[in-house]
Coordinates of C-alpha atoms and ligand atoms in Angstrom, one line a residue:
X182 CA 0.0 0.0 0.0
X183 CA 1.5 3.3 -1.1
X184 CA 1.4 5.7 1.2
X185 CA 0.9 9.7 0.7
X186 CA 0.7 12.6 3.6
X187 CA 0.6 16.2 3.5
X188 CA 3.9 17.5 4.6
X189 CA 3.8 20.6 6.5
X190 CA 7.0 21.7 5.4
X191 CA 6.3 22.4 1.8
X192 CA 2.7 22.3 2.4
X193 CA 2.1 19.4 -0.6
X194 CA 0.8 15.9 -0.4
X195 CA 3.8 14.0 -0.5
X196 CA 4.6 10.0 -1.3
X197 CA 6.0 8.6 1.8
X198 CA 9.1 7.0 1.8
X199 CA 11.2 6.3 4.8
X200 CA 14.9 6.9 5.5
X201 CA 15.6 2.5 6.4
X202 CA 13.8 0.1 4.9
X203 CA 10.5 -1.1 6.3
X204 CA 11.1 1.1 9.3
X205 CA 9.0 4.5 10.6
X206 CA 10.5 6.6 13.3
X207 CA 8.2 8.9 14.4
X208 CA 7.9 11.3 17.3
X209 CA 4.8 13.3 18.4
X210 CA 4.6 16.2 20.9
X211 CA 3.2 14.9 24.2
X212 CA 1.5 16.1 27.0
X213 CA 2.4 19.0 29.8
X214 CA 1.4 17.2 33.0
X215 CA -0.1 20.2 35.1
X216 CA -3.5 19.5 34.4
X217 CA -6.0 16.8 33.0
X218 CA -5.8 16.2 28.7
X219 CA -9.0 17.8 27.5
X220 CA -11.0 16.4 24.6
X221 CA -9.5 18.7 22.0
X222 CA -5.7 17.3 22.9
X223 CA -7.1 13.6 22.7
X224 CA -7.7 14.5 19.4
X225 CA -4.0 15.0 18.6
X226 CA -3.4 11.5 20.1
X227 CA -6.3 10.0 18.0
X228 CA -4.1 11.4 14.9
X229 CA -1.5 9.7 16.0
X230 CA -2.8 7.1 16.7
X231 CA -4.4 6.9 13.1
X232 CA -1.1 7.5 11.3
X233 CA 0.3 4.3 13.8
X234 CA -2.3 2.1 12.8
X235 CA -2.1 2.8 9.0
X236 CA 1.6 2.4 8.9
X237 CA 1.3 -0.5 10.3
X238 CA -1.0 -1.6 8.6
X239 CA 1.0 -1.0 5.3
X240 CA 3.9 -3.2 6.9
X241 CA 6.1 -0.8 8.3
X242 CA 7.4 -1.6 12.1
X243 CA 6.8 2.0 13.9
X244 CA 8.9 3.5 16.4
X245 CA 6.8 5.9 18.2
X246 CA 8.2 8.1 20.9
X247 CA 5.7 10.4 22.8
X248 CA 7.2 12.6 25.6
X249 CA 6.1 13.6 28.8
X250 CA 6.6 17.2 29.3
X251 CA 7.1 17.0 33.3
X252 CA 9.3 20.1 33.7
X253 CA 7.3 23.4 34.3
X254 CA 6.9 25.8 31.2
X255 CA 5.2 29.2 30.2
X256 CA 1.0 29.3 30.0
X257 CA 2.3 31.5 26.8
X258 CA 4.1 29.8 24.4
X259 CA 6.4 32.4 23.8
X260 CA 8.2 32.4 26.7
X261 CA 5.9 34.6 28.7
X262 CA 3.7 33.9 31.2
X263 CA 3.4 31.8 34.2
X264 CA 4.8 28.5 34.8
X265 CA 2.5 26.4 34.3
X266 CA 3.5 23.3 37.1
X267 CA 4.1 26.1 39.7
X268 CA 0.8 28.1 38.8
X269 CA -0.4 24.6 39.2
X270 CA 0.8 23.5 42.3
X271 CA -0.2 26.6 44.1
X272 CA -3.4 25.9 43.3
X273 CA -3.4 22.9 44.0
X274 CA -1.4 22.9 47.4
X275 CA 0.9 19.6 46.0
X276 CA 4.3 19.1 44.9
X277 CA 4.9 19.4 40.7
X278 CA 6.5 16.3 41.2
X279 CA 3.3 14.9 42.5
X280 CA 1.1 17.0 40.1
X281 CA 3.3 15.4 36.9
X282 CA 3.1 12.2 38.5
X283 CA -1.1 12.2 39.1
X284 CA -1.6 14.0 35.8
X285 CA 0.7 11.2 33.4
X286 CA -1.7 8.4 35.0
X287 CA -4.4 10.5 34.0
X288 CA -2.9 10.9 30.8
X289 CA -2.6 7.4 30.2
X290 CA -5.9 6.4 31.5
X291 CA -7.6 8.7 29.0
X292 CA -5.3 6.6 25.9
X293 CA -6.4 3.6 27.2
X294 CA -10.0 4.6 27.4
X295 CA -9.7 5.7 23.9
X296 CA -8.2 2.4 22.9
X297 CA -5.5 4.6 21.5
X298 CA -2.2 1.8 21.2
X299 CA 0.7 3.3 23.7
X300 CA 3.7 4.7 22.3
X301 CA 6.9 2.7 21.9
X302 CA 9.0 5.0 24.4
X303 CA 7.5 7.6 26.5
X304 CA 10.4 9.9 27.5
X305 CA 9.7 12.0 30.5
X306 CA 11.7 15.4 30.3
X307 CA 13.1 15.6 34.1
X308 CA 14.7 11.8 33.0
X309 CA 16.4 14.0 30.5
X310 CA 17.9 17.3 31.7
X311 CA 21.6 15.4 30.8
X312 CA 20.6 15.2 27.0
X313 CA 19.3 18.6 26.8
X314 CA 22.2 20.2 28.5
X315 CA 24.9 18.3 26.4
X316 CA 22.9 19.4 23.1
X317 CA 23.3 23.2 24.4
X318 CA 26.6 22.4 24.6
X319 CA 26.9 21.6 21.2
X320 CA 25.1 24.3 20.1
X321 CA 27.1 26.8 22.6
X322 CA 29.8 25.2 21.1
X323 CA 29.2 26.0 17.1
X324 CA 28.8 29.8 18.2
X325 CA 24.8 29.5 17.9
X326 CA 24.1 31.0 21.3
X327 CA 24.7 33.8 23.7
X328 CA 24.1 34.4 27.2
X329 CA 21.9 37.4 28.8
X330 CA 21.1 38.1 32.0
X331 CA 21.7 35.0 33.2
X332 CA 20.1 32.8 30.8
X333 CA 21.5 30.7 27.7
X334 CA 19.6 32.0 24.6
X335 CA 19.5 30.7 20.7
X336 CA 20.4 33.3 18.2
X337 CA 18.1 32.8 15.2
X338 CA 20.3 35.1 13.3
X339 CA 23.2 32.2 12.8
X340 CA 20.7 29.6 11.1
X341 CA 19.9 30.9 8.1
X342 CA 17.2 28.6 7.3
X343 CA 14.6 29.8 10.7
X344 CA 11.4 30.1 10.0
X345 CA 11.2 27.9 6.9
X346 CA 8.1 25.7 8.2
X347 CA 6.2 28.0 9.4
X348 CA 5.9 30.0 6.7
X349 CA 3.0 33.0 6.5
X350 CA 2.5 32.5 10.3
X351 CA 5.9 33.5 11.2
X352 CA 5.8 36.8 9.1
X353 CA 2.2 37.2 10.6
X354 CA 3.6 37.3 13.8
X355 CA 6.7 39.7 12.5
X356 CA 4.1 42.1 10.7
X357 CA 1.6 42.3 13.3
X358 CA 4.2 42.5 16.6
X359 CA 2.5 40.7 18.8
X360 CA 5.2 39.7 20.4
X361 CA 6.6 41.9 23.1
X362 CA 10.3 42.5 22.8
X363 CA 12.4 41.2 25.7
X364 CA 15.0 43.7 26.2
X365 CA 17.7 40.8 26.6
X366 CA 17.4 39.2 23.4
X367 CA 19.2 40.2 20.3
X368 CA 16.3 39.0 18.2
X369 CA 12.6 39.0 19.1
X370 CA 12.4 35.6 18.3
X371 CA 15.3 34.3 20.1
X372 CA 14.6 31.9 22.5
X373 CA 15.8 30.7 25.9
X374 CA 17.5 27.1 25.3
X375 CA 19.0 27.3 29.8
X376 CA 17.0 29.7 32.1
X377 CA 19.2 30.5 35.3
X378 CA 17.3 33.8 35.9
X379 CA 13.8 32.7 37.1
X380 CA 11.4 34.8 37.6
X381 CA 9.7 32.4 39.3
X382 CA 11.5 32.2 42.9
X383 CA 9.5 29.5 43.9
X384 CA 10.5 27.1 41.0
X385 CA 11.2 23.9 42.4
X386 CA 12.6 22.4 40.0
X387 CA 16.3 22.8 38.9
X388 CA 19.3 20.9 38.2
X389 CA 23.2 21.8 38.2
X390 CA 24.6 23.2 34.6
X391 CA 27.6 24.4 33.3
X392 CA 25.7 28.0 33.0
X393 CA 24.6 27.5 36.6
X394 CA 21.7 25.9 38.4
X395 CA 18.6 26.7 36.5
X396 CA 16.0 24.4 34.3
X397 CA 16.0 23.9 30.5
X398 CA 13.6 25.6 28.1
X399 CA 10.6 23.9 26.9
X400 CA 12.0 23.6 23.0
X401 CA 15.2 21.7 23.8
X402 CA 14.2 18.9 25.5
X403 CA 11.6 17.7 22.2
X404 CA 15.1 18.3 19.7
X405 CA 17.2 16.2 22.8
X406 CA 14.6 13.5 23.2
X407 CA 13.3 12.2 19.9
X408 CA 17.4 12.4 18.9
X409 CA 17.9 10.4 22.0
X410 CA 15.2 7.4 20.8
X411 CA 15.7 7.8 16.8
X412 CA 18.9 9.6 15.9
X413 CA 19.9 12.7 14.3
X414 CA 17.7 12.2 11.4
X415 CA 14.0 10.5 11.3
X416 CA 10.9 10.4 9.7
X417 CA 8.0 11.6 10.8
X418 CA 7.3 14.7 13.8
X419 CA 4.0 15.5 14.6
X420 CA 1.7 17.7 16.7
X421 CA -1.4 20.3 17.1
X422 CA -0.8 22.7 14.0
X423 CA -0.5 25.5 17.4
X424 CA 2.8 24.3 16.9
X425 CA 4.2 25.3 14.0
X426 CA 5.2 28.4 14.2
X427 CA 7.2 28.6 17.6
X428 CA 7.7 25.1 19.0
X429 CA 8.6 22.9 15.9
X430 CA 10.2 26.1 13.9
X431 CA 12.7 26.2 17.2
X432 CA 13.0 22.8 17.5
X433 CA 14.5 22.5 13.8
X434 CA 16.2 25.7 14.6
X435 CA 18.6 23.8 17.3
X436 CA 18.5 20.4 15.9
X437 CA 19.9 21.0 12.6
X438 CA 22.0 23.6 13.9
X439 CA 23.8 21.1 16.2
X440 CA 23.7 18.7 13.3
X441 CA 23.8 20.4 10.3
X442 CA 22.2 17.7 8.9
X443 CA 18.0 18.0 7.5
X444 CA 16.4 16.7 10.5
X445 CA 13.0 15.5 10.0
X446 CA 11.6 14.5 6.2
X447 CA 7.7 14.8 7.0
X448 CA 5.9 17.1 9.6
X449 CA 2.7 16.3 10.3
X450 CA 0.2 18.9 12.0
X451 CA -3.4 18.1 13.2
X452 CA -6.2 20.9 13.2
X453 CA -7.9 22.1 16.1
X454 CA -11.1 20.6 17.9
X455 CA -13.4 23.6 18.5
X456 CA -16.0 24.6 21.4
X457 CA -18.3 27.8 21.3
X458 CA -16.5 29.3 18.4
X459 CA -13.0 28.7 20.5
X460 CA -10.3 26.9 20.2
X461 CA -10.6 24.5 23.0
X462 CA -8.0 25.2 25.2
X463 CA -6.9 24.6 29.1
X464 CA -5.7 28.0 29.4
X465 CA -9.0 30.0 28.7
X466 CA -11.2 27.3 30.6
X467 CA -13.0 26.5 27.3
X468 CA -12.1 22.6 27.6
X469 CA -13.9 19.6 28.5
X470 CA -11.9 16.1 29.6
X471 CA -13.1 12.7 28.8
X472 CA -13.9 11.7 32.4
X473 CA -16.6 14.5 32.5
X474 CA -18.2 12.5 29.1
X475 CA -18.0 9.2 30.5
X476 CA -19.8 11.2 33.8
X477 CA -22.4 11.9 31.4
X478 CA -23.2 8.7 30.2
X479 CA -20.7 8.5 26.8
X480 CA -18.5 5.7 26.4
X481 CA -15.4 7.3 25.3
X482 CA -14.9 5.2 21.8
X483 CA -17.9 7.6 21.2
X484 CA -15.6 10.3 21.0
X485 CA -13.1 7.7 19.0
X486 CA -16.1 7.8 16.5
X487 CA -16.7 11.3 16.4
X488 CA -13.5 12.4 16.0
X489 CA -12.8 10.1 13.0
X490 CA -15.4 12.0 11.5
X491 CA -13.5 14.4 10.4
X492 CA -10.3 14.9 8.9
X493 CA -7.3 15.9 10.8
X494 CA -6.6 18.7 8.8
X495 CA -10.1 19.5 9.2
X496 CA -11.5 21.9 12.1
X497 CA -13.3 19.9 14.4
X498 CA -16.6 21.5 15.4
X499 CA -17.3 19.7 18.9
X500 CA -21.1 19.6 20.3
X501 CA -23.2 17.3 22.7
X502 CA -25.7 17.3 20.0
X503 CA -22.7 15.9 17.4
X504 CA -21.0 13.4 20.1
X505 CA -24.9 12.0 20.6
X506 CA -24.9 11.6 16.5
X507 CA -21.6 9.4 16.8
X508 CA -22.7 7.5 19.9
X509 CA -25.9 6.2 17.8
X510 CA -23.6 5.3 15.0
X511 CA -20.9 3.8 16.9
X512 CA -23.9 2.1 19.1
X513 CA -24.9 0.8 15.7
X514 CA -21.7 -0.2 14.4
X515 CA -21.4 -2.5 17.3
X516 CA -25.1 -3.5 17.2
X517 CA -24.3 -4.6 13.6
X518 CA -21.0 -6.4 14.0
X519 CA -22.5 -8.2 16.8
X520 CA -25.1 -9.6 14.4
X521 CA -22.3 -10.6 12.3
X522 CA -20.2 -12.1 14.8
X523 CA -23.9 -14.4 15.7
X524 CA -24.8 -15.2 11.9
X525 CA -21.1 -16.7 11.5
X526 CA -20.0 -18.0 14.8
X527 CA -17.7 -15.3 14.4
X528 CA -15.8 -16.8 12.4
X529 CA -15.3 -14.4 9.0
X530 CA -14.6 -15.6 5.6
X531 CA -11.3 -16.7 5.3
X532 CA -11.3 -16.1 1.4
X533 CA -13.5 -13.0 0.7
X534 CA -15.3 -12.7 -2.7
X535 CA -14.4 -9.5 -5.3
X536 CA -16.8 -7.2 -3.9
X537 CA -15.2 -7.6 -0.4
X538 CA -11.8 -7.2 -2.2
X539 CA -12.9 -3.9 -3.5
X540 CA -14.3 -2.5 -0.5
X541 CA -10.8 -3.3 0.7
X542 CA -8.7 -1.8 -2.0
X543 CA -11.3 1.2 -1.8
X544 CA -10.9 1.3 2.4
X545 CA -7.1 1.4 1.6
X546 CA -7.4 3.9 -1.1
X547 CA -8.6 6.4 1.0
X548 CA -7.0 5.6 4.4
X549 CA -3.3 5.9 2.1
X550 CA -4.6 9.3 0.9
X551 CA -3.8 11.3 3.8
X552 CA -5.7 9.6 6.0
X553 CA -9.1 9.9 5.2
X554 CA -11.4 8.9 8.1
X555 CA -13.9 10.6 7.4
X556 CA -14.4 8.9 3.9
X557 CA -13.4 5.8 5.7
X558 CA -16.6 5.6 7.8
X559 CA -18.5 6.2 5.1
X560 CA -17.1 3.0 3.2
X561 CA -17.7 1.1 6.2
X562 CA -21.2 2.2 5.9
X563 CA -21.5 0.8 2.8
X564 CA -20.1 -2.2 2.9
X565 CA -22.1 -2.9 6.0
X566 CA -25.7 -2.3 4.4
X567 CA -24.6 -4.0 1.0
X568 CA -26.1 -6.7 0.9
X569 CA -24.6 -8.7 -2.1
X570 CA -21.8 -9.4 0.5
X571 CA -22.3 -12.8 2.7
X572 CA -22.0 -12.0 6.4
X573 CA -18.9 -13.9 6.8
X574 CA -17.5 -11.0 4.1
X575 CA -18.3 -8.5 6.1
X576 CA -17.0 -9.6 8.8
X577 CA -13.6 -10.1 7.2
X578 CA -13.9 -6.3 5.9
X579 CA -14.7 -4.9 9.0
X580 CA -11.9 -6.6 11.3
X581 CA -9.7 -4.9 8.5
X582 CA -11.0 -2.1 8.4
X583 CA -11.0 -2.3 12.2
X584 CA -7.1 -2.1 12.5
X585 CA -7.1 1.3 11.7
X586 CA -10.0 2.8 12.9
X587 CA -9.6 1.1 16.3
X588 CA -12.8 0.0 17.7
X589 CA -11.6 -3.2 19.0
X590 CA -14.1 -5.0 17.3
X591 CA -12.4 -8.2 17.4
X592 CA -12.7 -8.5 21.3
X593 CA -16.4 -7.1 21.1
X594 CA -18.3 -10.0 23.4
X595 CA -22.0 -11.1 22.2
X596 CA -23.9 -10.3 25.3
X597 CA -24.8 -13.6 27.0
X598 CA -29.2 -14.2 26.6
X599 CA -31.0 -13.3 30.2
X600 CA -34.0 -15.5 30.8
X601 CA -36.3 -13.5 32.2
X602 CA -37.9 -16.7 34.0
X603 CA -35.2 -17.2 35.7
X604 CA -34.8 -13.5 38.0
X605 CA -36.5 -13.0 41.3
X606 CA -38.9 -10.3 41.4
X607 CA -37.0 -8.2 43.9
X608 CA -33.6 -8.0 41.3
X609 CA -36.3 -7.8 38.3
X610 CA -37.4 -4.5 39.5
X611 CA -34.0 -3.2 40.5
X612 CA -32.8 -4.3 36.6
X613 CA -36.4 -2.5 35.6
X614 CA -35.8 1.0 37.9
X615 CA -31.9 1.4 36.4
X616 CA -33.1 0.4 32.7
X617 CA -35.5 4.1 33.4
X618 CA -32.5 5.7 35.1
X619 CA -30.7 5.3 32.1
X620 CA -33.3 5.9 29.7
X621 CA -34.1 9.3 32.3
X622 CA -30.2 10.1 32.1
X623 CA -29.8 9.6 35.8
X624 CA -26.7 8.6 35.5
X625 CA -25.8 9.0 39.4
X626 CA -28.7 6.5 40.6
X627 CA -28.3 4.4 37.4
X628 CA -24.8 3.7 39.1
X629 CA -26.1 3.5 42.3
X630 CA -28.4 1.3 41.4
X631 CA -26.0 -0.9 39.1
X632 CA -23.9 -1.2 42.5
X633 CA -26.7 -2.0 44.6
X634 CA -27.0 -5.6 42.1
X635 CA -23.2 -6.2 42.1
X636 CA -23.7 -6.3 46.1
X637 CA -26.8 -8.9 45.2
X638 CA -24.4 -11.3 43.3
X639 CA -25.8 -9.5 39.5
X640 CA -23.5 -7.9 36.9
X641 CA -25.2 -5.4 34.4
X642 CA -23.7 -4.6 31.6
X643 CA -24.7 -1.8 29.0
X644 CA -24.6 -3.2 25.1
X645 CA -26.0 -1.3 22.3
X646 CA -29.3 -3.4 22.3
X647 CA -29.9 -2.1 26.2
X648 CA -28.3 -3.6 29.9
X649 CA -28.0 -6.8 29.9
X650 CA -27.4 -9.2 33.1
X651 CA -25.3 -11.8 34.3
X652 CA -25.5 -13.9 37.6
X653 CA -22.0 -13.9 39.6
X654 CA -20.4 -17.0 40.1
Ligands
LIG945 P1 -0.3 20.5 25.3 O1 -0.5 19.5 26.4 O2 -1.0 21.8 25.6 O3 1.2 20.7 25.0 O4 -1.0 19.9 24.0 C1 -0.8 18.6 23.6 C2 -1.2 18.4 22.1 O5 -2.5 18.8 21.9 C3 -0.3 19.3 21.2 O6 0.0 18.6 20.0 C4 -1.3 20.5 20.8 O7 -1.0 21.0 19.6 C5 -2.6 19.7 20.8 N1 -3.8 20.6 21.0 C6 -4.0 21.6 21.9 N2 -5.2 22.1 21.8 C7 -5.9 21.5 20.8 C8 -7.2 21.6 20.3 N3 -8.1 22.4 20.7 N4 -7.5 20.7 19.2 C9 -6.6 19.8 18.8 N5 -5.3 19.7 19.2 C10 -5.0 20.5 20.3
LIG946 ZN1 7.5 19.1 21.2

């Protein structure tokens, strides 16, 4: 399967090819850990988690490096603002080593949730500091910094190729100065690579450098790690498309100035999820997480669904109304493959006729051209409502299909039959009052209730054709 992506820098659909054979090395901005992930970040992970699947899926063994970003940075990405793990702490009353510690689980409970397969190396930035200081060295080393008041800066004037991904958006920024000029940097878009000078007394974390005991700045420590897990030169670097005009343009800045070799061949930038005309985003409050939709009754491969409704170059326009569209349709999905799983013993074909071929080469077609979900679904659709196709054909298709998009469908269990007969009156009511809490949205006494059997020896559990119950043994 030939792969083809749109590549950031150059801003043209490119064919893919990868620097060693049958190998993808790939790194993809991670989470700061001051706070929970909201829905809109989830989808960046989703993205990556697409591109994963489908080059696997084409054959290629993937090594996918997401880093933890546990050392406090600015709430402004241009090195103004507050730190964000000491803002976070003080309100919080804990330690940021605690805070980065609670948030990661957090982060990698919501992955999970979201069925979203875990990155091969997860890189935590305070694990780190040594890489990011010896890559200053190098830098400091080839004249491309300069110190000022007290802190280690990059000078973007040596590298004569800054700015080159970000294109329009950097000279935006130039033209419309909306940066304020920091009186201690040569150019305004210099940027700190060692702080020393905090202007945060209270900053509790700092190591030992050869510029004095300070903390690194938030750029270096992506360009340190992803050289640390897949060399000097790799293949793919991703992120929200937020990034690409400070983070990723410095991060090329003081790789391949410490190199001086291209660094990264394809950059891949997902759009933004939206909320009440916003960008949804931690730092304005306009953010939901994907506990609060599981609170409210959603099972988070509802948001799975939504999301790969639309394309990840695509603004996302997130409603309730819109995540209720893709929880019928996911509901259904699984409703439908259930049926398939029953009609065949789940066991699909194991040699598919021509019109299960093309669906196939069609699903591929589009998933290959820049990873198009959206059409995707739609072939799924198709496929599942043709019915010249025998059900053991489908089911083939959709396990395919299924490696990508990520439902799990494979381990989706047919709910065991209830008799009816067989319940005493008192747990037949109980079952009766939580199917109305549900179908009342009563989440909170749905639970209670769904408790109240466990404690009676009765498991409920919800399928797309309602609750059904099991008898504990
Ligand atoms: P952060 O934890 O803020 O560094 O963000 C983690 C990832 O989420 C980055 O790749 C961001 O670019 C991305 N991101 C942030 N906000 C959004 C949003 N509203 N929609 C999609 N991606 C986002
Ligand atoms: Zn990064």
């Amino acid at each position: 399967m030939k792969l083809r992506f749109f590549n950031t820098m150059g801003r043209l659909v490119e064919d893919f090819k990868t620097i060693e054979t049958g190998v993808v090395k790939m790194y993809c901005c991670g989470p700061t850990v001051y706070n929970y992930a909201h829905i809109g970040n989830l989808r960046a992970y989703l993205f990556d988690d697409i591109l994963r699947r489908t080059l696997e899926y084409a054959g290629y063994k993937v090594d996918h490096v997401v880093n933890i970003t546990d050392v406090g940075h600015l709430t402004d990405d241009n090195d103004d603002g507050e730190d964000k793990m000491v803002k976070s702490s003080r309100e919080s009353g804990k330690s940021v080593w605690d805070i980065s510690k609670f948030f990661t689980e957090a982060f990698f409970k919501d992955i999970d949730n979201l069925n979203i397969v875990r990155p091969t190396v997860n890189p935590k930035a305070t694990d780190h500091i040594e890489e990011m200081i010896n890559l200053i060295k190098r830098l400091e080393s080839k004249g491309f910094t300069y110190n000022s008041a007290g802190n280690v800066y990059f000078d973007i004037s040596k590298f004569h190729d800054y700015g080159k991904l970000a294109l329009r958006e950097r000279q935006d920024l130039t033209a419309g100065a909306r940066v304020a000029v920091d009186p201690n940097k040569k150019n305004a878009h210099d940027f700190v690579l060692w702080f020393t000078n905090s202007k945060f007394e209270d900053q509790a974390m700092q190591w030992e450098s050869p510029w004095g005991r300070g903390y690194p700045g938030w750029h270096i420590e992506c360009s340190a790690m992803s050289m640390k897990y897949l060399g000097d030169q790799f293949d793919i670097h991703c992120g929200g498309i937020d990034h690409i005009s400070i983070h990723h343009t410095n991060e090329i800045a003081q790789s391949e100035a410490a190199t001086g070799k291209k660094w990264v061949n394809y950059w891949m930038h997902n759009e933004f999820l939206i909320m009440n005309k916003g960008k949804m985003a931690k730092s304005s409050g306009n953010f939901i997480t994907l506990d609060s939709l599981i609170e409210d009754g959603f099972d988070p491969l509802d948001y799975r669904y939504f999301s790969l409704g639309g394309h990840y170059r695509s603004q996302l326009q997130f409603s309730v109304e819109s995540l209720n569209s893709a929880k019928s349709a996911r509901e259904n999905l699984f409703e439908r493959v259930i049926q398939l799983k029953k009609d065949t013993n789940n066991i699909p074909s194991t040699k598919v006729g021509v019109t299960a071929k093309d669906y196939i080469a069609k699903f591929q077609d589009h998933i290959s051209n820049d990873l198009n979900t959206p059409q995707v679904l739609s072939d799924l659709w198709l496929m599942l409502k043709d019915s010249n196709l025998s059900s053991g054909d489908k089911l083939f298709v959709v396990y395919d299909f299924d490696r990508i998009l990520g439902f799990d469908l494979l381990n989706l269990e047919i709910p065991k039959q209830n008799d009816e007969a067989d319940l005493e009156p008192e747990i037949k009511e109980l079952i009766d009052l939580r199917n109305k809490a549900r179908s009342d949205k009563n989440w909170e006494r749905a639970d209670e209730l769904r408790d109240i059997l466990l404690n009676k020896g009765f498991t409920i559990t919800d399928t797309p054709s309602g609750a059904v119950w099991s008898k504990n043994v």
